[in-house]
Amino acid sequence: MEKKQFQAESKRLLELMINSIYSQKEVFLRELISNASDAIDKMYYKALTDDSLSFEKDNYYIKIISDKKNRTLKVVDTGIGMTKGELEQNLGTIAKSGSLAFKTENEIKDGYDIIGQFGVGFYAAFMVADVVTVISKAHGSEEAYKWESEGADGYTIESYDKDHVGTEIILKLKENTEDENYDDYLEEYRLKEIIKKYSDFIRYPIKMNVTVQKPKENNENEFEEHVEEQIINSMVPIWRKNKNELKKEDYEQFYNEKHYGFDKPLKHIHISADGTVRYQAILYIPERIPFDYYSQEYEKGLELYANSVLIMSKCSDLLPDHFSFVKGMVDSEDLSLNISREMLQHDRQLKVIAKNINRRIKNELQLLLKNDRQTYEKFYEAFGRQLKYGVYSEFGAHKEDLQDLLLFYSSTEKKLVTLDEYVSRMSEEQKYIYYATGESYERIEKLPQTELVADKGYEILYFTEDIDEFAIKMLLQYKEKEFKSVSSGDLGIEEDEKEKKKDNAEKEFEKLFAYMKNILGDKVTDVRASKRLRSHPVCLSSEGEVSIEMEKVLQAMPDNQNIKANKVLEINTEHDVFNSLKEAFEHDKEKVTLYTNILFNQALLIEGLPVEDPVEFTNDICKVLV
Ligand code: ADP
Ligand code: MG
């Protein structure tokens, strides 16, 4: 019979499975049972939403059959089955395409990370079997098919006889090796153990024939072996269980089983609400950023169950954008099964649930921040940016909710601090919460604009992400303290004698500054004596709503509207450079032009802004050198 080829990425995954040295090969059974359960879910859902079908609960089950003589293990389900096309499509190609792409070569070689943390699904069967056979009859179809594969070099498909709708997976177990006793997977006790460990909460019965000792009919004191069919799993979904009965590992297990992420969850939240709307939820904050998180492809949402039946795998209405990283599920007995996507959006119950969930996530994060700062910082490193977007978006509608979750690097503490911590350290005379923006902490540290504020002993928050200043502008203030950029016009710092002198300097050199302004034209709105500079000769500051950092961000946007900051060139009148300027102003006006242009370009460079004409700039410097 003709052999068909696996799609390239599938083949790679398959080879990985076949040669796996992963120690917990037992997870293959979890994957097969999970698929069987999904298939019954689909059937159940169909029956519940289609009046012409009836769902007899007793007809839906999963059965595990071990055959020691032939060394085969069978997983039988009465789910929706697969057509010929579906067999080829679903088992010949990887649905979760890209799941391998973001793994490092080493992780792939070890196989460990993928298998343990990210479900590999059906192909896991090849960790324990040489030959995998799938016999399936799809709901609504007359014919059945047999799919068979001995590994990476392809598979065959042929017609087959099967009475009932559903799927049978037959594993021909590998020969035992020194390290691995595959016969184990034929033993009752071992199979029971694996099912209990990974699949206890599966909602359909997982049946198995189990040998029991029974007293003989004619002689009560003698026993004989007797085979009876038992249900191995408790069938209570984990979210219906009591929190006290569950361990951290159980939640991690569920996270893996559900393939919510390929990492371990940083934290889980288990909600069992009995209020106006009854619902259970298990939510997770992932440890790592999903590889596509900050891309268009990423889809937020939680799994939504109505009375334990999955009705939507990504319900986005349940999560606000600022918590889009949260994974998990919600089950409510108050939701209708027949509800459509459109109706869901307007569903009152769903709105209540979404609101509660939002509040719970916020509270949990706040607790984490308070009680386990290290873990919170790990979280913040991954998703802090999203929180800041949350502050900024929807015209600040969520800013109150989110402001206490923000962290910024502090100039004095040399670590991340909350706004509350900053404000609690403010002295009485300090009017504002100061911040400085730049590419990195190191670069901000060296910014001339920070000199005066730092000299005063005031703490400065360092903003290194483009969203930072936008978010802060949306906040306006925190605990009645306004935010102030160290580059802004008025810093709100009391003038001492020196400053007064500078005011006088301003008057005295008005003519010089006006002359310089004239040279620079509309590149600047003003040239002034600086009150904030200590050791540097020049800097730029901004007046008005748009800061220089914001100008940079706005200029980089695709729909750039050429919005510019109103820039002021500040001159340090205490600096020797200023003496040269004064002298030139009296004796050599051409030199004033030269100096002004150089100083302005230097100020641009300090800000990380491009110099308009670098060649002219270097020529200017050469003129000074010769
Ligand atoms: P996943 O379950 O994450 O989709 P799998 O590799 O486990 O990935 O399964 C691939 C697909 O094969 C499933 O999505 C499903 O469509 C199909 N499938 C696997 N096992 C069964 C089964 N027992 N009954 C029906 N369909 C199945
Ligand atoms: Mg699966």
Coordinates of C-alpha atoms in Angstrom, one line a residue, residues 71-444:
R71 CA 1.7 -6.7 23.8
T72 CA -0.8 -4.1 22.7
L73 CA -2.5 -1.4 24.6
K74 CA -5.8 0.0 23.3
V75 CA -7.5 3.4 24.0
V76 CA -11.1 3.3 22.9
D77 CA -13.5 6.2 22.9
T78 CA -17.0 6.8 21.7
G79 CA -16.3 10.4 20.7
I80 CA -17.0 12.1 17.4
G81 CA -14.5 10.1 15.4
M82 CA -12.5 11.2 12.4
T83 CA -13.2 11.0 8.7
K84 CA -10.5 9.9 6.2
G85 CA -9.6 13.5 5.6
E86 CA -9.5 14.3 9.3
L87 CA -7.2 11.4 10.0
E88 CA -4.8 12.7 7.4
Q89 CA -5.1 16.3 8.4
N90 CA -5.0 15.8 12.2
L91 CA -2.5 13.1 12.5
G92 CA -0.2 14.0 9.6
T93 CA 0.3 17.7 10.4
I94 CA 0.9 19.6 13.6
A95 CA -2.0 21.9 14.4
K96 CA 0.0 23.9 16.8
S97 CA 2.4 24.9 14.1
G98 CA 5.3 26.9 15.5
S99 CA 5.3 25.1 18.8
L100 CA 8.7 23.8 17.9
A101 CA 9.9 27.0 16.2
F102 CA 10.5 28.9 19.4
K103 CA 12.4 26.3 21.2
T104 CA 16.2 26.3 21.3
E105 CA 18.0 23.5 19.5
N106 CA 19.2 22.1 22.8
E107 CA 15.8 22.0 24.3
I108 CA 14.6 20.1 21.2
K109 CA 17.5 17.7 21.4
D110 CA 16.8 16.9 25.0
G111 CA 13.2 16.6 24.3
Y112 CA 12.7 17.2 27.9
D113 CA 11.2 20.6 27.9
I114 CA 8.8 20.0 25.1
I115 CA 7.5 16.8 26.4
G116 CA 7.3 17.7 30.0
Q117 CA 6.0 21.2 29.8
F118 CA 4.2 21.5 26.5
G119 CA 1.8 18.8 25.5
V120 CA 2.9 17.0 22.4
G121 CA -0.4 15.3 21.9
F122 CA -1.0 12.3 19.8
Y123 CA 2.7 11.7 18.8
A124 CA 3.5 11.0 22.4
A125 CA 2.3 7.5 21.5
F126 CA 5.5 6.9 19.6
M127 CA 7.5 7.2 22.8
V128 CA 6.3 3.8 23.8
A129 CA 5.1 2.1 20.6
D130 CA 6.7 0.9 17.4
V131 CA 3.4 0.7 15.5
V132 CA 0.4 3.0 16.1
T133 CA -2.9 2.2 14.6
V134 CA -5.9 4.4 14.6
I135 CA -9.3 3.1 13.7
S136 CA -12.0 5.7 13.5
K137 CA -15.6 6.2 12.3
A138 CA -16.8 9.7 12.2
H139 CA -20.2 10.9 13.4
G140 CA -22.5 11.1 10.4
S141 CA -20.3 8.9 8.2
E142 CA -21.0 5.4 6.9
E143 CA -17.4 4.4 6.5
A144 CA -14.6 3.7 8.9
Y145 CA -10.8 4.0 8.2
K146 CA -7.6 2.5 9.6
W147 CA -4.6 4.8 9.8
E148 CA -1.3 3.2 10.6
S149 CA 2.3 4.3 11.1
E150 CA 5.5 2.7 12.1
G151 CA 7.3 6.0 12.6
A152 CA 8.8 8.9 10.7
D153 CA 8.8 7.4 7.2
G154 CA 5.1 7.8 6.7
Y155 CA 1.7 6.3 7.3
T156 CA -1.0 4.3 5.4
I157 CA -4.8 4.7 5.3
E158 CA -7.3 2.1 4.2
S159 CA -11.0 1.4 4.6
Y160 CA -12.0 -0.7 7.6
D161 CA -15.0 -2.2 9.3
K162 CA -16.2 -0.6 12.5
D163 CA -19.8 -0.5 13.8
H164 CA -19.8 2.3 16.3
V165 CA -18.9 5.9 15.9
G166 CA -15.6 6.7 17.7
T167 CA -11.9 6.0 17.7
E168 CA -9.7 3.2 18.8
I169 CA -6.0 3.7 19.2
I170 CA -3.8 0.6 19.3
L171 CA -0.3 0.7 20.4
K172 CA 2.1 -2.1 19.7
L173 CA 4.5 -1.6 22.5
K174 CA 8.3 -1.3 21.9
E175 CA 10.5 -4.2 23.0
N176 CA 11.9 -3.9 26.5
T177 CA 15.3 -2.4 26.8
E178 CA 17.8 -2.3 29.7
D179 CA 16.5 1.0 30.9
E180 CA 12.9 0.7 30.0
N181 CA 10.4 -2.0 30.7
Y182 CA 7.5 -1.3 28.3
D183 CA 5.6 -4.3 29.6
D184 CA 4.9 -2.1 32.6
Y185 CA 2.3 -0.3 30.5
L186 CA 0.3 -3.5 30.3
E187 CA 0.0 -4.0 34.0
E188 CA -3.3 -3.1 35.6
Y189 CA -1.8 -1.4 38.7
R190 CA 0.5 0.7 36.6
L191 CA -2.2 1.8 34.2
K192 CA -4.5 2.6 37.1
E193 CA -1.7 4.7 38.7
I194 CA -1.1 6.7 35.6
I195 CA -4.8 7.4 35.0
K196 CA -5.2 8.5 38.6
K197 CA -2.2 10.7 38.4
Y198 CA -3.0 12.6 35.2
S199 CA -6.6 12.0 34.2
D200 CA -8.5 11.8 37.3
F201 CA -10.7 14.8 36.6
I202 CA -11.7 13.7 33.1
R203 CA -15.4 14.1 33.0
Y204 CA -16.2 10.8 31.3
P205 CA -15.7 7.4 32.8
I206 CA -12.3 5.8 32.0
K207 CA -13.1 2.1 32.1
M208 CA -10.8 -0.8 32.5
N209 CA -11.1 -4.5 33.2
V210 CA -9.7 -5.2 36.6
T211 CA -9.0 -8.5 38.2
V212 CA -10.6 -8.8 41.6
Q213 CA -10.6 -11.6 44.2
K214 CA -14.1 -13.0 45.0
P215 CA -15.2 -15.6 47.4
K216 CA -16.2 -18.8 45.6
E217 CA -19.9 -19.5 45.4
N218 CA -19.8 -22.9 47.0
N219 CA -17.1 -22.1 49.5
E220 CA -16.9 -18.7 51.2
N221 CA -13.4 -19.3 52.4
E222 CA -11.9 -19.8 49.0
F223 CA -11.3 -17.1 46.5
E224 CA -11.2 -17.0 42.8
E225 CA -10.1 -14.4 40.4
H226 CA -12.8 -12.6 38.6
V227 CA -12.6 -9.8 36.0
E228 CA -14.9 -6.9 36.2
E229 CA -15.1 -3.5 34.5
Q230 CA -14.3 -0.6 36.8
I231 CA -14.3 3.1 36.4
I232 CA -10.8 4.3 37.4
N233 CA -11.2 8.1 37.5
S234 CA -13.2 10.1 40.0
M235 CA -14.6 12.3 37.2
V236 CA -14.7 15.4 39.3
P237 CA -13.1 18.2 37.4
I238 CA -10.3 19.9 39.2
W239 CA -12.1 23.2 39.4
R240 CA -15.0 21.6 41.2
K241 CA -12.7 20.2 43.8
N242 CA -12.1 21.8 47.2
K243 CA -9.0 24.0 47.2
N244 CA -7.8 22.3 50.4
E245 CA -7.6 19.0 48.6
L246 CA -5.4 20.3 45.9
K247 CA -1.7 20.8 45.9
K248 CA 0.4 23.2 43.8
E249 CA 1.4 20.2 41.7
D250 CA -2.2 19.5 40.8
Y251 CA -2.6 22.9 39.4
E252 CA 0.6 22.7 37.5
Q253 CA -0.5 19.4 36.2
F254 CA -3.7 20.9 34.9
Y255 CA -1.8 23.8 33.3
N256 CA 0.3 21.3 31.4
E257 CA -2.6 19.0 30.5
K258 CA -4.5 21.9 29.1
H259 CA -1.5 23.2 27.3
Y260 CA -2.0 26.7 28.6
G261 CA 1.7 27.4 28.3
F262 CA 5.0 25.7 27.8
D263 CA 6.3 27.1 31.1
K264 CA 5.3 26.5 34.7
P265 CA 2.7 28.9 36.0
L266 CA 4.0 31.6 38.3
K267 CA 0.9 31.6 40.3
H268 CA -2.6 30.1 40.2
I269 CA -5.9 31.5 41.3
H270 CA -8.8 29.2 42.1
I271 CA -12.1 30.9 42.4
S272 CA -15.3 29.2 43.6
A273 CA -18.0 31.9 43.6
D274 CA -21.4 31.5 45.0
G275 CA -22.8 35.0 44.6
T276 CA -25.3 36.4 42.1
V277 CA -23.6 34.3 39.4
R278 CA -22.2 30.9 40.4
Y279 CA -19.0 30.0 38.7
Q280 CA -15.7 28.3 39.2
A281 CA -12.5 29.4 37.7
I282 CA -8.8 28.4 37.6
L283 CA -6.6 31.2 36.4
Y284 CA -2.9 31.2 35.9
I285 CA -0.2 33.9 35.7
P286 CA 2.4 32.4 33.4
E287 CA 6.0 32.6 34.3
R288 CA 7.3 33.5 30.9
I289 CA 6.0 35.6 28.0
P290 CA 4.4 33.4 25.4
F291 CA 6.5 33.6 22.3
D292 CA 3.9 35.5 20.3
Y293 CA 2.6 37.7 23.2
Y294 CA 3.6 41.1 21.9
S295 CA 2.5 40.2 18.3
Q296 CA -0.7 40.5 16.3
E297 CA -1.3 36.8 16.4
Y298 CA -1.6 36.6 20.2
E299 CA -5.2 36.0 21.2
K300 CA -6.3 36.6 24.7
G301 CA -9.1 34.7 26.4
L302 CA -10.1 32.0 28.8
E303 CA -11.8 28.7 28.2
L304 CA -15.5 29.0 28.9
Y305 CA -17.5 26.0 30.1
A306 CA -21.3 26.0 30.7
N307 CA -22.0 23.4 33.2
S308 CA -18.8 21.6 32.6
V309 CA -19.1 21.5 28.9
L310 CA -16.6 23.5 26.9
I311 CA -18.4 26.0 24.8
M312 CA -15.6 28.3 23.8
S313 CA -11.8 27.8 23.9
K314 CA -10.9 31.5 23.9
C315 CA -13.5 33.8 25.4
S316 CA -11.9 37.2 25.1
D317 CA -14.7 39.0 26.9
L318 CA -13.6 37.5 30.1
L319 CA -10.3 39.3 30.2
P320 CA -9.4 43.0 30.0
D321 CA -6.5 43.8 27.7
H322 CA -4.2 44.7 30.5
F323 CA -4.5 41.2 31.9
S324 CA -4.4 39.5 28.5
F325 CA -1.5 37.3 29.7
V326 CA -3.7 35.4 32.1
K327 CA -4.6 31.8 31.1
G328 CA -7.2 29.4 32.4
M329 CA -10.8 28.5 32.4
V330 CA -14.2 29.5 33.8
D331 CA -17.2 27.2 34.3
S332 CA -20.6 28.4 35.2
E333 CA -23.8 26.6 35.8
D334 CA -25.7 29.8 35.1
L335 CA -24.7 30.1 31.5
S336 CA -26.8 28.6 28.7
L337 CA -25.1 26.0 26.5
N338 CA -26.8 27.3 23.3
I339 CA -25.4 30.7 23.7
S340 CA -23.8 32.1 20.6
R341 CA -20.7 34.2 20.4
E342 CA -22.7 37.3 19.7
M343 CA -25.1 36.7 22.5
L344 CA -22.3 36.1 24.9
Q345 CA -21.0 39.6 24.5
H346 CA -24.2 41.0 25.9
D347 CA -24.7 38.4 28.5
R348 CA -25.2 39.9 31.9
Q349 CA -23.8 36.9 33.8
L350 CA -20.7 36.9 31.7
K351 CA -20.2 40.6 32.5
V352 CA -20.4 39.9 36.2
I353 CA -17.9 37.1 36.0
A354 CA -15.5 39.2 33.9
K355 CA -15.7 42.0 36.5
N356 CA -15.1 39.6 39.4
I357 CA -12.2 38.0 37.6
N358 CA -10.6 41.3 36.9
R359 CA -10.8 42.3 40.5
R360 CA -9.4 39.0 41.7
I361 CA -6.4 39.1 39.4
K362 CA -5.7 42.6 40.5
N363 CA -5.8 41.7 44.2
E364 CA -3.7 38.6 43.7
L365 CA -1.0 40.7 41.9
Q366 CA -1.1 43.2 44.7
L367 CA -0.7 40.5 47.3
L368 CA 2.2 39.0 45.3
L369 CA 3.8 42.5 45.2
K370 CA 3.4 42.8 49.0
N371 CA 4.4 39.3 50.1
D372 CA 6.8 38.0 47.5
R373 CA 8.5 40.9 45.8
Q374 CA 11.0 38.8 44.0
T375 CA 8.4 36.8 42.2
Y376 CA 6.4 39.9 41.4
E377 CA 9.5 41.5 39.8
K378 CA 9.8 38.4 37.7
F379 CA 6.2 38.8 36.7
Y380 CA 6.7 42.5 36.1
E381 CA 9.7 42.0 33.9
A382 CA 7.5 39.8 31.6
F383 CA 4.2 41.7 31.7
G384 CA 4.8 45.1 33.3
R385 CA 4.7 46.7 29.8
Q386 CA 1.2 45.4 29.4
L387 CA 0.1 46.9 32.7
K388 CA 1.5 50.3 31.5
Y389 CA -0.4 50.0 28.3
G390 CA -3.4 49.3 30.4
V391 CA -2.9 52.6 32.3
Y392 CA -2.6 54.5 29.1
S393 CA -5.3 52.8 26.9
E394 CA -9.0 53.6 26.9
F395 CA -8.2 57.2 28.0
G396 CA -7.1 56.0 31.4
A397 CA -10.2 54.2 32.3
H398 CA -8.3 51.6 34.3
K399 CA -5.6 53.7 35.7
E400 CA -6.8 53.7 39.3
D401 CA -6.9 49.9 39.2
L402 CA -3.4 49.6 37.9
Q403 CA -1.4 52.4 39.3
D404 CA -0.3 50.5 42.4
L405 CA 1.0 47.6 40.3
L406 CA 3.5 49.8 38.5
L407 CA 7.2 49.7 39.3
F408 CA 10.0 52.0 38.1
Y409 CA 13.7 52.2 38.7
S410 CA 14.7 54.7 41.4
S411 CA 17.8 56.8 41.2
T412 CA 18.4 56.7 45.0
E413 CA 17.2 53.2 45.8
K414 CA 18.9 51.7 42.8
K415 CA 16.1 49.2 42.3
L416 CA 12.5 49.1 41.2
V417 CA 10.0 50.9 43.5
T418 CA 6.3 51.5 43.6
L419 CA 4.8 55.0 43.3
D420 CA 3.6 54.6 46.9
E421 CA 7.1 53.9 48.1
Y422 CA 8.3 56.9 46.2
V423 CA 5.7 59.2 47.7
S424 CA 6.2 58.0 51.2
R425 CA 9.9 59.0 50.9
M426 CA 9.1 62.5 49.7
S427 CA 10.2 65.4 51.9
E428 CA 7.7 68.1 52.8
E429 CA 9.3 70.6 50.5
Q430 CA 9.4 68.3 47.5
K431 CA 6.5 69.2 45.3
Y432 CA 6.7 66.7 42.5
I433 CA 7.4 63.1 41.6
Y434 CA 10.4 63.5 39.3
Y435 CA 11.2 61.3 36.4
A436 CA 13.8 61.2 33.6
T437 CA 13.6 59.4 30.4
G438 CA 16.3 57.7 28.3
E439 CA 17.5 54.6 26.6
S440 CA 19.0 52.9 29.7
Y441 CA 19.6 53.5 33.4
E442 CA 23.2 54.2 32.6
R443 CA 22.4 56.9 30.0
I444 CA 19.8 58.5 32.2

